[in-house]
Amino acid sequence: MKMIIHPLYFFSILILAVSGCSSDENTTEPQNETPLAAETMLNVSYGSSPQQAYDIYLPEGRTAEKTKVLLLVHGGGWTSGDKADMTATVTLLEGTHPNHAIVNINYVLAALPNTPAFPNQFLDLKAAIDKLTNERETLQIKPEFGMIGVSAGAHLSLMYDFVYDSTDQVKFVADIVGPSDFTDPFYVNDPQFQLALNFLVDASQYPNGTNLAEAISPAKQVSASSSPALLFYGTVDPLVPLSNGESLDTALTQNNIEHIFSVYEGGHGNDWSEADNQDLQDKISTYINTYLVID
């Protein structure tokens, strides 16, 4: 029930306050709160599976109003790999962007006979981001994200942004050799492609008649609401063809999405030159400072 209070009540309170306080008493010094110390939390669970866990690195002096989050997603062909593979990236980002929180995530790996990758791994990212968002006051973070993915992790990051990020929490994606177009002849003409597609995709989670290769291809899911993106591909990658980068570049251009498409001499990233790796780091750093700036 709404309480109705007579205006004279407020007037009398005002008179008492003015008469009872001197001007010195009204000028109190603000209390300086001690900044939060840096904190690392390992293997934080975000689901029922032991693989649904992430490490979070919280910076000193963080606040829920300013501390944005870098989310790292490892590769491994959707069937292997671990967040430990991104440890060097965590260390690098802690040095170059010490005021950002960093989350390094694991997801449930695909395995025979009944653990497909898609859409489960996309939904794992959603579950982790939802948990971080719900705990923003406890963690003292601002739930705006820059996603940095490698190989399969880049594919997952792109798909999350293009399809699942309905509230625009992702502000950019860095795609390092991520598969982006499974309708590419490079994949379709592989005799094992259909078998792999059947293994990786839970068809029951998609409407009947869905072209599954298109449904899990980021280049086919780009829209005007997609986030800015960095694309990094090799000229002779035996796993992800340069044509995948070109397809994604074209789709982003057609939808007027800000992006940078970088092509380096070499294969799947492990043989790129020191100069190219430095260029990659510099471009990611620029995107962090542009799209995930600390206010």
PDB file of C-alpha atoms in Angstrom:
ATOM      1  CA  MET A   1       0.000   0.000   0.000  1.00  0.00           C
ATOM      2  CA  LYS A   2       1.352   3.428  -0.894  1.00  0.00           C
ATOM      3  CA  MET A   3       1.884   5.626   2.173  1.00  0.00           C
ATOM      4  CA  ILE A   4       0.593   9.201   1.901  1.00  0.00           C
ATOM      5  CA  ILE A   5       2.657  11.701   3.878  1.00  0.00           C
ATOM      6  CA  HIS A   6       1.539  15.291   4.432  1.00  0.00           C
ATOM      7  CA  PRO A   7       3.832  17.890   2.846  1.00  0.00           C
ATOM      8  CA  LEU A   8       4.142  19.685   6.216  1.00  0.00           C
ATOM      9  CA  TYR A   9       6.008  16.622   7.496  1.00  0.00           C
ATOM     10  CA  PHE A  10       8.796  17.223   5.023  1.00  0.00           C
ATOM     11  CA  PHE A  11       8.831  20.932   5.847  1.00  0.00           C
ATOM     12  CA  SER A  12       9.254  20.212   9.576  1.00  0.00           C
ATOM     13  CA  ILE A  13      12.050  17.724   8.890  1.00  0.00           C
ATOM     14  CA  LEU A  14      13.806  20.340   6.755  1.00  0.00           C
ATOM     15  CA  ILE A  15      13.566  22.931   9.544  1.00  0.00           C
ATOM     16  CA  LEU A  16      15.017  20.489  12.086  1.00  0.00           C
ATOM     17  CA  ALA A  17      17.851  19.543   9.739  1.00  0.00           C
ATOM     18  CA  VAL A  18      18.824  23.139   9.061  1.00  0.00           C
ATOM     19  CA  SER A  19      18.659  24.179  12.703  1.00  0.00           C
ATOM     20  CA  GLY A  20      20.505  21.124  13.965  1.00  0.00           C
ATOM     21  CA  CYS A  21      23.479  21.176  11.566  1.00  0.00           C
ATOM     22  CA  SER A  22      26.228  23.717  11.072  1.00  0.00           C
ATOM     23  CA  SER A  23      27.763  24.407   7.659  1.00  0.00           C
ATOM     24  CA  ASP A  24      30.894  22.510   8.746  1.00  0.00           C
ATOM     25  CA  GLU A  25      28.854  19.428   9.534  1.00  0.00           C
ATOM     26  CA  ASN A  26      27.312  19.463   6.056  1.00  0.00           C
ATOM     27  CA  THR A  27      30.665  19.247   4.283  1.00  0.00           C
ATOM     28  CA  THR A  28      31.820  15.717   4.999  1.00  0.00           C
ATOM     29  CA  GLU A  29      34.808  14.275   3.211  1.00  0.00           C
ATOM     30  CA  PRO A  30      34.006  11.352   0.851  1.00  0.00           C
ATOM     31  CA  GLN A  31      35.169   7.966   2.028  1.00  0.00           C
ATOM     32  CA  ASN A  32      37.950   6.472  -0.093  1.00  0.00           C
ATOM     33  CA  GLU A  33      37.254   2.805  -0.653  1.00  0.00           C
ATOM     34  CA  THR A  34      40.211   0.469  -0.959  1.00  0.00           C
ATOM     35  CA  PRO A  35      40.516  -0.718  -4.595  1.00  0.00           C
ATOM     36  CA  LEU A  36      39.855  -4.395  -5.125  1.00  0.00           C
ATOM     37  CA  ALA A  37      42.943  -6.572  -5.359  1.00  0.00           C
ATOM     38  CA  ALA A  38      43.615  -8.681  -8.434  1.00  0.00           C
ATOM     39  CA  GLU A  39      42.121 -12.160  -8.204  1.00  0.00           C
ATOM     40  CA  THR A  40      42.367 -15.386 -10.203  1.00  0.00           C
ATOM     41  CA  MET A  41      39.628 -18.009 -10.049  1.00  0.00           C
ATOM     42  CA  LEU A  42      40.377 -21.325 -11.757  1.00  0.00           C
ATOM     43  CA  ASN A  43      37.965 -23.960 -13.046  1.00  0.00           C
ATOM     44  CA  VAL A  44      34.806 -22.033 -12.270  1.00  0.00           C
ATOM     45  CA  SER A  45      31.844 -24.250 -13.155  1.00  0.00           C
ATOM     46  CA  TYR A  46      29.114 -22.908 -15.425  1.00  0.00           C
ATOM     47  CA  GLY A  47      27.259 -26.186 -16.038  1.00  0.00           C
ATOM     48  CA  SER A  48      26.838 -29.790 -14.994  1.00  0.00           C
ATOM     49  CA  SER A  49      29.714 -31.215 -17.045  1.00  0.00           C
ATOM     50  CA  PRO A  50      33.282 -31.037 -15.690  1.00  0.00           C
ATOM     51  CA  GLN A  51      34.258 -29.606 -19.079  1.00  0.00           C
ATOM     52  CA  GLN A  52      31.935 -26.649 -18.555  1.00  0.00           C
ATOM     53  CA  ALA A  53      34.433 -24.533 -16.673  1.00  0.00           C
ATOM     54  CA  TYR A  54      36.452 -21.383 -17.144  1.00  0.00           C
ATOM     55  CA  ASP A  55      39.354 -19.547 -15.544  1.00  0.00           C
ATOM     56  CA  ILE A  56      38.788 -15.876 -14.784  1.00  0.00           C
ATOM     57  CA  TYR A  57      41.491 -13.294 -14.182  1.00  0.00           C
ATOM     58  CA  LEU A  58      40.152 -10.203 -12.437  1.00  0.00           C
ATOM     59  CA  PRO A  59      42.298  -7.056 -12.470  1.00  0.00           C
ATOM     60  CA  GLU A  60      43.187  -4.821  -9.570  1.00  0.00           C
ATOM     61  CA  GLY A  61      40.866  -1.856  -9.086  1.00  0.00           C
ATOM     62  CA  ARG A  62      38.029  -3.360 -11.094  1.00  0.00           C
ATOM     63  CA  THR A  63      34.488  -2.013 -10.940  1.00  0.00           C
ATOM     64  CA  ALA A  64      31.130  -3.090 -12.335  1.00  0.00           C
ATOM     65  CA  GLU A  65      30.954   0.210 -14.202  1.00  0.00           C
ATOM     66  CA  LYS A  66      34.150  -0.065 -16.233  1.00  0.00           C
ATOM     67  CA  THR A  67      35.871  -3.469 -16.215  1.00  0.00           C
ATOM     68  CA  LYS A  68      35.082  -5.200 -19.512  1.00  0.00           C
ATOM     69  CA  VAL A  69      35.937  -8.774 -20.411  1.00  0.00           C
ATOM     70  CA  LEU A  70      38.154 -10.560 -22.939  1.00  0.00           C
ATOM     71  CA  LEU A  71      36.838 -14.083 -23.585  1.00  0.00           C
ATOM     72  CA  LEU A  72      39.299 -16.639 -25.000  1.00  0.00           C
ATOM     73  CA  VAL A  73      38.097 -19.758 -26.861  1.00  0.00           C
ATOM     74  CA  HIS A  74      40.588 -22.532 -27.650  1.00  0.00           C
ATOM     75  CA  GLY A  75      40.728 -24.682 -30.780  1.00  0.00           C
ATOM     76  CA  GLY A  76      41.115 -28.397 -31.362  1.00  0.00           C
ATOM     77  CA  GLY A  77      38.680 -29.393 -34.088  1.00  0.00           C
ATOM     78  CA  TRP A  78      35.692 -29.296 -31.651  1.00  0.00           C
ATOM     79  CA  THR A  79      36.832 -32.707 -30.319  1.00  0.00           C
ATOM     80  CA  SER A  80      40.039 -31.869 -28.443  1.00  0.00           C
ATOM     81  CA  GLY A  81      41.996 -28.974 -26.979  1.00  0.00           C
ATOM     82  CA  ASP A  82      41.860 -27.229 -23.634  1.00  0.00           C
ATOM     83  CA  LYS A  83      41.867 -23.740 -22.150  1.00  0.00           C
ATOM     84  CA  ALA A  84      45.468 -24.418 -21.128  1.00  0.00           C
ATOM     85  CA  ASP A  85      46.311 -23.965 -24.821  1.00  0.00           C
ATOM     86  CA  MET A  86      45.512 -20.249 -24.379  1.00  0.00           C
ATOM     87  CA  THR A  87      47.750 -19.682 -21.336  1.00  0.00           C
ATOM     88  CA  ALA A  88      50.331 -17.702 -23.312  1.00  0.00           C
ATOM     89  CA  THR A  89      47.557 -15.473 -24.650  1.00  0.00           C
ATOM     90  CA  VAL A  90      46.315 -14.846 -21.101  1.00  0.00           C
ATOM     91  CA  THR A  91      49.808 -13.791 -20.048  1.00  0.00           C
ATOM     92  CA  LEU A  92      50.194 -11.514 -23.061  1.00  0.00           C
ATOM     93  CA  LEU A  93      46.841  -9.804 -22.472  1.00  0.00           C
ATOM     94  CA  GLU A  94      47.529  -9.346 -18.768  1.00  0.00           C
ATOM     95  CA  GLY A  95      50.616  -7.409 -19.761  1.00  0.00           C
ATOM     96  CA  THR A  96      49.145  -5.341 -22.583  1.00  0.00           C
ATOM     97  CA  HIS A  97      45.622  -4.776 -21.220  1.00  0.00           C
ATOM     98  CA  PRO A  98      45.938  -5.009 -17.429  1.00  0.00           C
ATOM     99  CA  ASN A  99      42.621  -3.290 -16.717  1.00  0.00           C
ATOM    100  CA  HIS A 100      40.476  -5.870 -18.516  1.00  0.00           C
ATOM    101  CA  ALA A 101      39.120  -9.042 -16.993  1.00  0.00           C
ATOM    102  CA  ILE A 102      40.073 -12.190 -18.910  1.00  0.00           C
ATOM    103  CA  VAL A 103      38.001 -15.369 -19.128  1.00  0.00           C
ATOM    104  CA  ASN A 104      39.582 -18.512 -20.603  1.00  0.00           C
ATOM    105  CA  ILE A 105      36.881 -21.072 -21.322  1.00  0.00           C
ATOM    106  CA  ASN A 106      36.489 -24.798 -21.824  1.00  0.00           C
ATOM    107  CA  TYR A 107      33.423 -26.304 -23.487  1.00  0.00           C
ATOM    108  CA  VAL A 108      32.093 -29.843 -23.841  1.00  0.00           C
ATOM    109  CA  LEU A 109      34.066 -31.577 -26.578  1.00  0.00           C
ATOM    110  CA  ALA A 110      32.296 -33.619 -29.229  1.00  0.00           C
ATOM    111  CA  ALA A 111      32.666 -37.388 -28.807  1.00  0.00           C
ATOM    112  CA  LEU A 112      31.133 -40.543 -30.186  1.00  0.00           C
ATOM    113  CA  PRO A 113      28.554 -41.920 -29.878  1.00  0.00           C
ATOM    114  CA  ASN A 114      26.211 -39.235 -28.580  1.00  0.00           C
ATOM    115  CA  THR A 115      27.985 -35.943 -27.794  1.00  0.00           C
ATOM    116  CA  PRO A 116      27.769 -33.716 -30.877  1.00  0.00           C
ATOM    117  CA  ALA A 117      29.396 -30.309 -31.075  1.00  0.00           C
ATOM    118  CA  PHE A 118      26.603 -28.186 -32.494  1.00  0.00           C
ATOM    119  CA  PRO A 119      24.635 -26.402 -31.256  1.00  0.00           C
ATOM    120  CA  ASN A 120      25.888 -27.567 -27.836  1.00  0.00           C
ATOM    121  CA  GLN A 121      29.189 -25.704 -27.955  1.00  0.00           C
ATOM    122  CA  PHE A 122      27.477 -22.474 -29.037  1.00  0.00           C
ATOM    123  CA  LEU A 123      25.137 -22.900 -26.071  1.00  0.00           C
ATOM    124  CA  ASP A 124      28.100 -23.525 -23.762  1.00  0.00           C
ATOM    125  CA  LEU A 125      29.413 -20.076 -24.636  1.00  0.00           C
ATOM    126  CA  LYS A 126      25.971 -18.644 -23.945  1.00  0.00           C
ATOM    127  CA  ALA A 127      25.782 -20.366 -20.562  1.00  0.00           C
ATOM    128  CA  ALA A 128      29.197 -19.003 -19.559  1.00  0.00           C
ATOM    129  CA  ILE A 129      28.351 -15.477 -20.680  1.00  0.00           C
ATOM    130  CA  ASP A 130      24.992 -15.634 -18.887  1.00  0.00           C
ATOM    131  CA  LYS A 131      26.724 -16.709 -15.663  1.00  0.00           C
ATOM    132  CA  LEU A 132      29.279 -13.900 -15.919  1.00  0.00           C
ATOM    133  CA  THR A 133      26.480 -11.428 -16.597  1.00  0.00           C
ATOM    134  CA  ASN A 134      24.439 -12.602 -13.619  1.00  0.00           C
ATOM    135  CA  GLU A 135      27.489 -12.340 -11.344  1.00  0.00           C
ATOM    136  CA  ARG A 136      28.662  -8.945 -12.565  1.00  0.00           C
ATOM    137  CA  GLU A 137      28.148  -7.251  -9.178  1.00  0.00           C
ATOM    138  CA  THR A 138      29.919 -10.001  -7.254  1.00  0.00           C
ATOM    139  CA  LEU A 139      32.812 -10.094  -9.717  1.00  0.00           C
ATOM    140  CA  GLN A 140      32.756  -6.339 -10.309  1.00  0.00           C
ATOM    141  CA  ILE A 141      32.848  -6.603 -14.083  1.00  0.00           C
ATOM    142  CA  LYS A 142      30.913  -4.921 -16.859  1.00  0.00           C
ATOM    143  CA  PRO A 143      29.514  -7.743 -19.050  1.00  0.00           C
ATOM    144  CA  GLU A 144      30.681  -6.452 -22.409  1.00  0.00           C
ATOM    145  CA  PHE A 145      32.923  -8.900 -24.251  1.00  0.00           C
ATOM    146  CA  GLY A 146      35.633  -9.092 -26.846  1.00  0.00           C
ATOM    147  CA  MET A 147      35.958 -12.671 -28.097  1.00  0.00           C
ATOM    148  CA  ILE A 148      39.298 -14.065 -29.253  1.00  0.00           C
ATOM    149  CA  GLY A 149      39.091 -17.531 -30.796  1.00  0.00           C
ATOM    150  CA  VAL A 150      41.596 -19.822 -32.471  1.00  0.00           C
ATOM    151  CA  SER A 151      40.600 -22.341 -35.170  1.00  0.00           C
ATOM    152  CA  ALA A 152      37.501 -24.203 -33.910  1.00  0.00           C
ATOM    153  CA  GLY A 153      37.317 -21.620 -31.115  1.00  0.00           C
ATOM    154  CA  ALA A 154      37.175 -18.833 -33.693  1.00  0.00           C
ATOM    155  CA  HIS A 155      34.316 -20.647 -35.451  1.00  0.00           C
ATOM    156  CA  LEU A 156      32.429 -20.899 -32.137  1.00  0.00           C
ATOM    157  CA  SER A 157      33.076 -17.234 -31.353  1.00  0.00           C
ATOM    158  CA  LEU A 158      31.825 -16.048 -34.734  1.00  0.00           C
ATOM    159  CA  MET A 159      28.718 -18.210 -34.522  1.00  0.00           C
ATOM    160  CA  TYR A 160      27.956 -17.007 -31.008  1.00  0.00           C
ATOM    161  CA  ASP A 161      28.141 -13.382 -32.075  1.00  0.00           C
ATOM    162  CA  PHE A 162      26.265 -13.789 -35.349  1.00  0.00           C
ATOM    163  CA  VAL A 163      23.458 -16.024 -34.047  1.00  0.00           C
ATOM    164  CA  TYR A 164      23.223 -16.129 -30.246  1.00  0.00           C
ATOM    165  CA  ASP A 165      24.246 -12.674 -28.995  1.00  0.00           C
ATOM    166  CA  SER A 166      20.732 -11.220 -28.953  1.00  0.00           C
ATOM    167  CA  THR A 167      21.580  -8.468 -26.446  1.00  0.00           C
ATOM    168  CA  ASP A 168      24.736  -7.224 -28.213  1.00  0.00           C
ATOM    169  CA  GLN A 169      27.121  -7.975 -25.362  1.00  0.00           C
ATOM    170  CA  VAL A 170      29.886  -8.988 -27.780  1.00  0.00           C
ATOM    171  CA  LYS A 171      31.636  -5.894 -29.118  1.00  0.00           C
ATOM    172  CA  PHE A 172      34.156  -7.549 -31.431  1.00  0.00           C
ATOM    173  CA  VAL A 173      35.424 -10.973 -32.492  1.00  0.00           C
ATOM    174  CA  ALA A 174      39.025 -11.844 -33.359  1.00  0.00           C
ATOM    175  CA  ASP A 175      38.909 -14.842 -35.713  1.00  0.00           C
ATOM    176  CA  ILE A 176      42.260 -16.616 -35.980  1.00  0.00           C
ATOM    177  CA  VAL A 177      42.042 -19.285 -38.719  1.00  0.00           C
ATOM    178  CA  GLY A 178      38.421 -20.069 -37.966  1.00  0.00           C
ATOM    179  CA  PRO A 179      36.359 -22.274 -40.318  1.00  0.00           C
ATOM    180  CA  SER A 180      33.649 -19.981 -41.656  1.00  0.00           C
ATOM    181  CA  ASP A 181      31.999 -21.692 -44.630  1.00  0.00           C
ATOM    182  CA  PHE A 182      31.245 -25.405 -44.688  1.00  0.00           C
ATOM    183  CA  THR A 183      29.631 -25.078 -48.115  1.00  0.00           C
ATOM    184  CA  ASP A 184      33.114 -24.407 -49.511  1.00  0.00           C
ATOM    185  CA  PRO A 185      34.164 -27.077 -52.050  1.00  0.00           C
ATOM    186  CA  PHE A 186      37.261 -27.610 -49.891  1.00  0.00           C
ATOM    187  CA  TYR A 187      34.966 -29.304 -47.370  1.00  0.00           C
ATOM    188  CA  VAL A 188      32.072 -30.514 -49.511  1.00  0.00           C
ATOM    189  CA  ASN A 189      34.333 -32.423 -51.889  1.00  0.00           C
ATOM    190  CA  ASP A 190      36.037 -34.271 -49.059  1.00  0.00           C
ATOM    191  CA  PRO A 191      34.699 -37.875 -49.066  1.00  0.00           C
ATOM    192  CA  GLN A 192      34.531 -37.787 -45.259  1.00  0.00           C
ATOM    193  CA  PHE A 193      32.637 -34.482 -45.066  1.00  0.00           C
ATOM    194  CA  GLN A 194      29.103 -35.840 -44.718  1.00  0.00           C
ATOM    195  CA  LEU A 195      30.223 -38.336 -42.099  1.00  0.00           C
ATOM    196  CA  ALA A 196      31.898 -35.551 -40.134  1.00  0.00           C
ATOM    197  CA  LEU A 197      28.817 -33.333 -40.459  1.00  0.00           C
ATOM    198  CA  ASN A 198      26.582 -36.117 -39.159  1.00  0.00           C
ATOM    199  CA  PHE A 199      28.923 -36.614 -36.204  1.00  0.00           C
ATOM    200  CA  LEU A 200      29.362 -32.952 -35.299  1.00  0.00           C
ATOM    201  CA  VAL A 201      25.775 -31.705 -35.689  1.00  0.00           C
ATOM    202  CA  ASP A 202      22.763 -32.703 -33.624  1.00  0.00           C
ATOM    203  CA  ALA A 203      20.250 -32.464 -36.466  1.00  0.00           C
ATOM    204  CA  SER A 204      17.347 -32.859 -34.029  1.00  0.00           C
ATOM    205  CA  GLN A 205      18.117 -29.386 -32.673  1.00  0.00           C
ATOM    206  CA  TYR A 206      17.455 -27.753 -36.051  1.00  0.00           C
ATOM    207  CA  PRO A 207      14.176 -27.486 -38.007  1.00  0.00           C
ATOM    208  CA  ASN A 208      13.451 -30.228 -40.519  1.00  0.00           C
ATOM    209  CA  GLY A 209      14.942 -29.479 -43.900  1.00  0.00           C
ATOM    210  CA  THR A 210      17.699 -27.233 -42.523  1.00  0.00           C
ATOM    211  CA  ASN A 211      20.844 -27.087 -44.620  1.00  0.00           C
ATOM    212  CA  LEU A 212      23.132 -28.011 -41.755  1.00  0.00           C
ATOM    213  CA  ALA A 213      26.335 -26.980 -43.511  1.00  0.00           C
ATOM    214  CA  GLU A 214      24.908 -23.474 -43.935  1.00  0.00           C
ATOM    215  CA  ALA A 215      23.405 -23.370 -40.444  1.00  0.00           C
ATOM    216  CA  ILE A 216      26.825 -23.799 -38.805  1.00  0.00           C
ATOM    217  CA  SER A 217      28.737 -21.570 -41.248  1.00  0.00           C
ATOM    218  CA  PRO A 218      29.451 -18.078 -39.858  1.00  0.00           C
ATOM    219  CA  ALA A 219      29.834 -16.644 -43.361  1.00  0.00           C
ATOM    220  CA  LYS A 220      26.220 -17.654 -44.022  1.00  0.00           C
ATOM    221  CA  GLN A 221      24.958 -16.102 -40.778  1.00  0.00           C
ATOM    222  CA  VAL A 222      26.342 -12.563 -41.049  1.00  0.00           C
ATOM    223  CA  SER A 223      23.743  -9.815 -40.620  1.00  0.00           C
ATOM    224  CA  ALA A 224      23.609  -6.077 -40.075  1.00  0.00           C
ATOM    225  CA  SER A 225      23.768  -6.718 -36.315  1.00  0.00           C
ATOM    226  CA  SER A 226      27.049  -8.656 -36.457  1.00  0.00           C
ATOM    227  CA  SER A 227      29.938  -7.199 -34.463  1.00  0.00           C
ATOM    228  CA  PRO A 228      33.183  -5.779 -35.860  1.00  0.00           C
ATOM    229  CA  ALA A 229      35.629  -8.554 -36.644  1.00  0.00           C
ATOM    230  CA  LEU A 230      39.289  -9.267 -37.221  1.00  0.00           C
ATOM    231  CA  LEU A 231      40.050 -12.086 -39.666  1.00  0.00           C
ATOM    232  CA  PHE A 232      43.448 -13.795 -39.761  1.00  0.00           C
ATOM    233  CA  TYR A 233      44.125 -16.542 -42.334  1.00  0.00           C
ATOM    234  CA  GLY A 234      47.095 -18.311 -43.887  1.00  0.00           C
ATOM    235  CA  THR A 235      47.827 -18.621 -47.587  1.00  0.00           C
ATOM    236  CA  VAL A 236      48.382 -22.393 -47.564  1.00  0.00           C
ATOM    237  CA  ASP A 237      46.393 -23.593 -44.564  1.00  0.00           C
ATOM    238  CA  PRO A 238      45.758 -27.354 -44.928  1.00  0.00           C
ATOM    239  CA  LEU A 239      42.837 -27.255 -42.463  1.00  0.00           C
ATOM    240  CA  VAL A 240      41.002 -24.007 -43.184  1.00  0.00           C
ATOM    241  CA  PRO A 241      41.349 -22.710 -46.735  1.00  0.00           C
ATOM    242  CA  LEU A 242      41.988 -19.068 -47.513  1.00  0.00           C
ATOM    243  CA  SER A 243      38.691 -19.142 -49.430  1.00  0.00           C
ATOM    244  CA  ASN A 244      36.921 -19.387 -46.048  1.00  0.00           C
ATOM    245  CA  GLY A 245      38.447 -16.089 -45.009  1.00  0.00           C
ATOM    246  CA  GLU A 246      37.502 -14.583 -48.351  1.00  0.00           C
ATOM    247  CA  SER A 247      33.879 -15.754 -48.006  1.00  0.00           C
ATOM    248  CA  LEU A 248      33.601 -14.205 -44.546  1.00  0.00           C
ATOM    249  CA  ASP A 249      35.273 -11.004 -45.737  1.00  0.00           C
ATOM    250  CA  THR A 250      32.715 -10.746 -48.558  1.00  0.00           C
ATOM    251  CA  ALA A 251      29.748 -11.361 -46.250  1.00  0.00           C
ATOM    252  CA  LEU A 252      30.921  -8.761 -43.754  1.00  0.00           C
ATOM    253  CA  THR A 253      31.505  -6.235 -46.524  1.00  0.00           C
ATOM    254  CA  GLN A 254      28.041  -6.832 -47.992  1.00  0.00           C
ATOM    255  CA  ASN A 255      26.487  -6.183 -44.592  1.00  0.00           C
ATOM    256  CA  ASN A 256      28.619  -3.077 -43.932  1.00  0.00           C
ATOM    257  CA  ILE A 257      30.299  -4.606 -40.876  1.00  0.00           C
ATOM    258  CA  GLU A 258      33.563  -2.994 -39.823  1.00  0.00           C
ATOM    259  CA  HIS A 259      36.344  -5.561 -40.149  1.00  0.00           C
ATOM    260  CA  ILE A 260      39.963  -6.167 -41.105  1.00  0.00           C
ATOM    261  CA  PHE A 261      41.004  -9.154 -43.218  1.00  0.00           C
ATOM    262  CA  SER A 262      44.667 -10.104 -42.793  1.00  0.00           C
ATOM    263  CA  VAL A 263      46.390 -12.799 -44.823  1.00  0.00           C
ATOM    264  CA  TYR A 264      49.773 -14.184 -43.779  1.00  0.00           C
ATOM    265  CA  GLU A 265      52.188 -16.433 -45.607  1.00  0.00           C
ATOM    266  CA  GLY A 266      51.945 -19.937 -44.211  1.00  0.00           C
ATOM    267  CA  GLY A 267      49.518 -22.458 -42.841  1.00  0.00           C
ATOM    268  CA  HIS A 268      47.309 -22.795 -39.771  1.00  0.00           C
ATOM    269  CA  GLY A 269      49.059 -20.121 -37.726  1.00  0.00           C
ATOM    270  CA  ASN A 270      51.849 -22.142 -36.177  1.00  0.00           C
ATOM    271  CA  ASP A 271      54.316 -21.254 -38.936  1.00  0.00           C
ATOM    272  CA  TRP A 272      53.589 -17.557 -39.369  1.00  0.00           C
ATOM    273  CA  SER A 273      56.532 -15.185 -39.146  1.00  0.00           C
ATOM    274  CA  GLU A 274      57.395 -13.214 -36.035  1.00  0.00           C
ATOM    275  CA  ALA A 275      56.438 -10.026 -37.865  1.00  0.00           C
ATOM    276  CA  ASP A 276      53.044 -11.440 -38.820  1.00  0.00           C
ATOM    277  CA  ASN A 277      52.373 -12.597 -35.266  1.00  0.00           C
ATOM    278  CA  GLN A 278      53.270  -9.136 -34.004  1.00  0.00           C
ATOM    279  CA  ASP A 279      50.938  -7.607 -36.578  1.00  0.00           C
ATOM    280  CA  LEU A 280      48.147  -9.897 -35.343  1.00  0.00           C
ATOM    281  CA  GLN A 281      48.767  -8.875 -31.731  1.00  0.00           C
ATOM    282  CA  ASP A 282      48.839  -5.181 -32.633  1.00  0.00           C
ATOM    283  CA  LYS A 283      45.543  -5.384 -34.523  1.00  0.00           C
ATOM    284  CA  ILE A 284      43.811  -7.209 -31.687  1.00  0.00           C
ATOM    285  CA  SER A 285      45.168  -4.649 -29.231  1.00  0.00           C
ATOM    286  CA  THR A 286      43.829  -1.814 -31.389  1.00  0.00           C
ATOM    287  CA  TYR A 287      40.392  -3.448 -31.512  1.00  0.00           C
ATOM    288  CA  ILE A 288      40.407  -3.834 -27.728  1.00  0.00           C
ATOM    289  CA  ASN A 289      41.257  -0.161 -27.336  1.00  0.00           C
ATOM    290  CA  THR A 290      38.590   0.794 -29.871  1.00  0.00           C
ATOM    291  CA  TYR A 291      35.627  -1.498 -29.194  1.00  0.00           C
ATOM    292  CA  LEU A 292      36.254  -2.574 -25.594  1.00  0.00           C
ATOM    293  CA  VAL A 293      37.763   0.619 -24.244  1.00  0.00           C
ATOM    294  CA  ILE A 294      37.860   1.110 -20.477  1.00  0.00           C
ATOM    295  CA  ASP A 295      35.871   4.305 -19.826  1.00  0.00           C
TER     296      ASP A 295
END
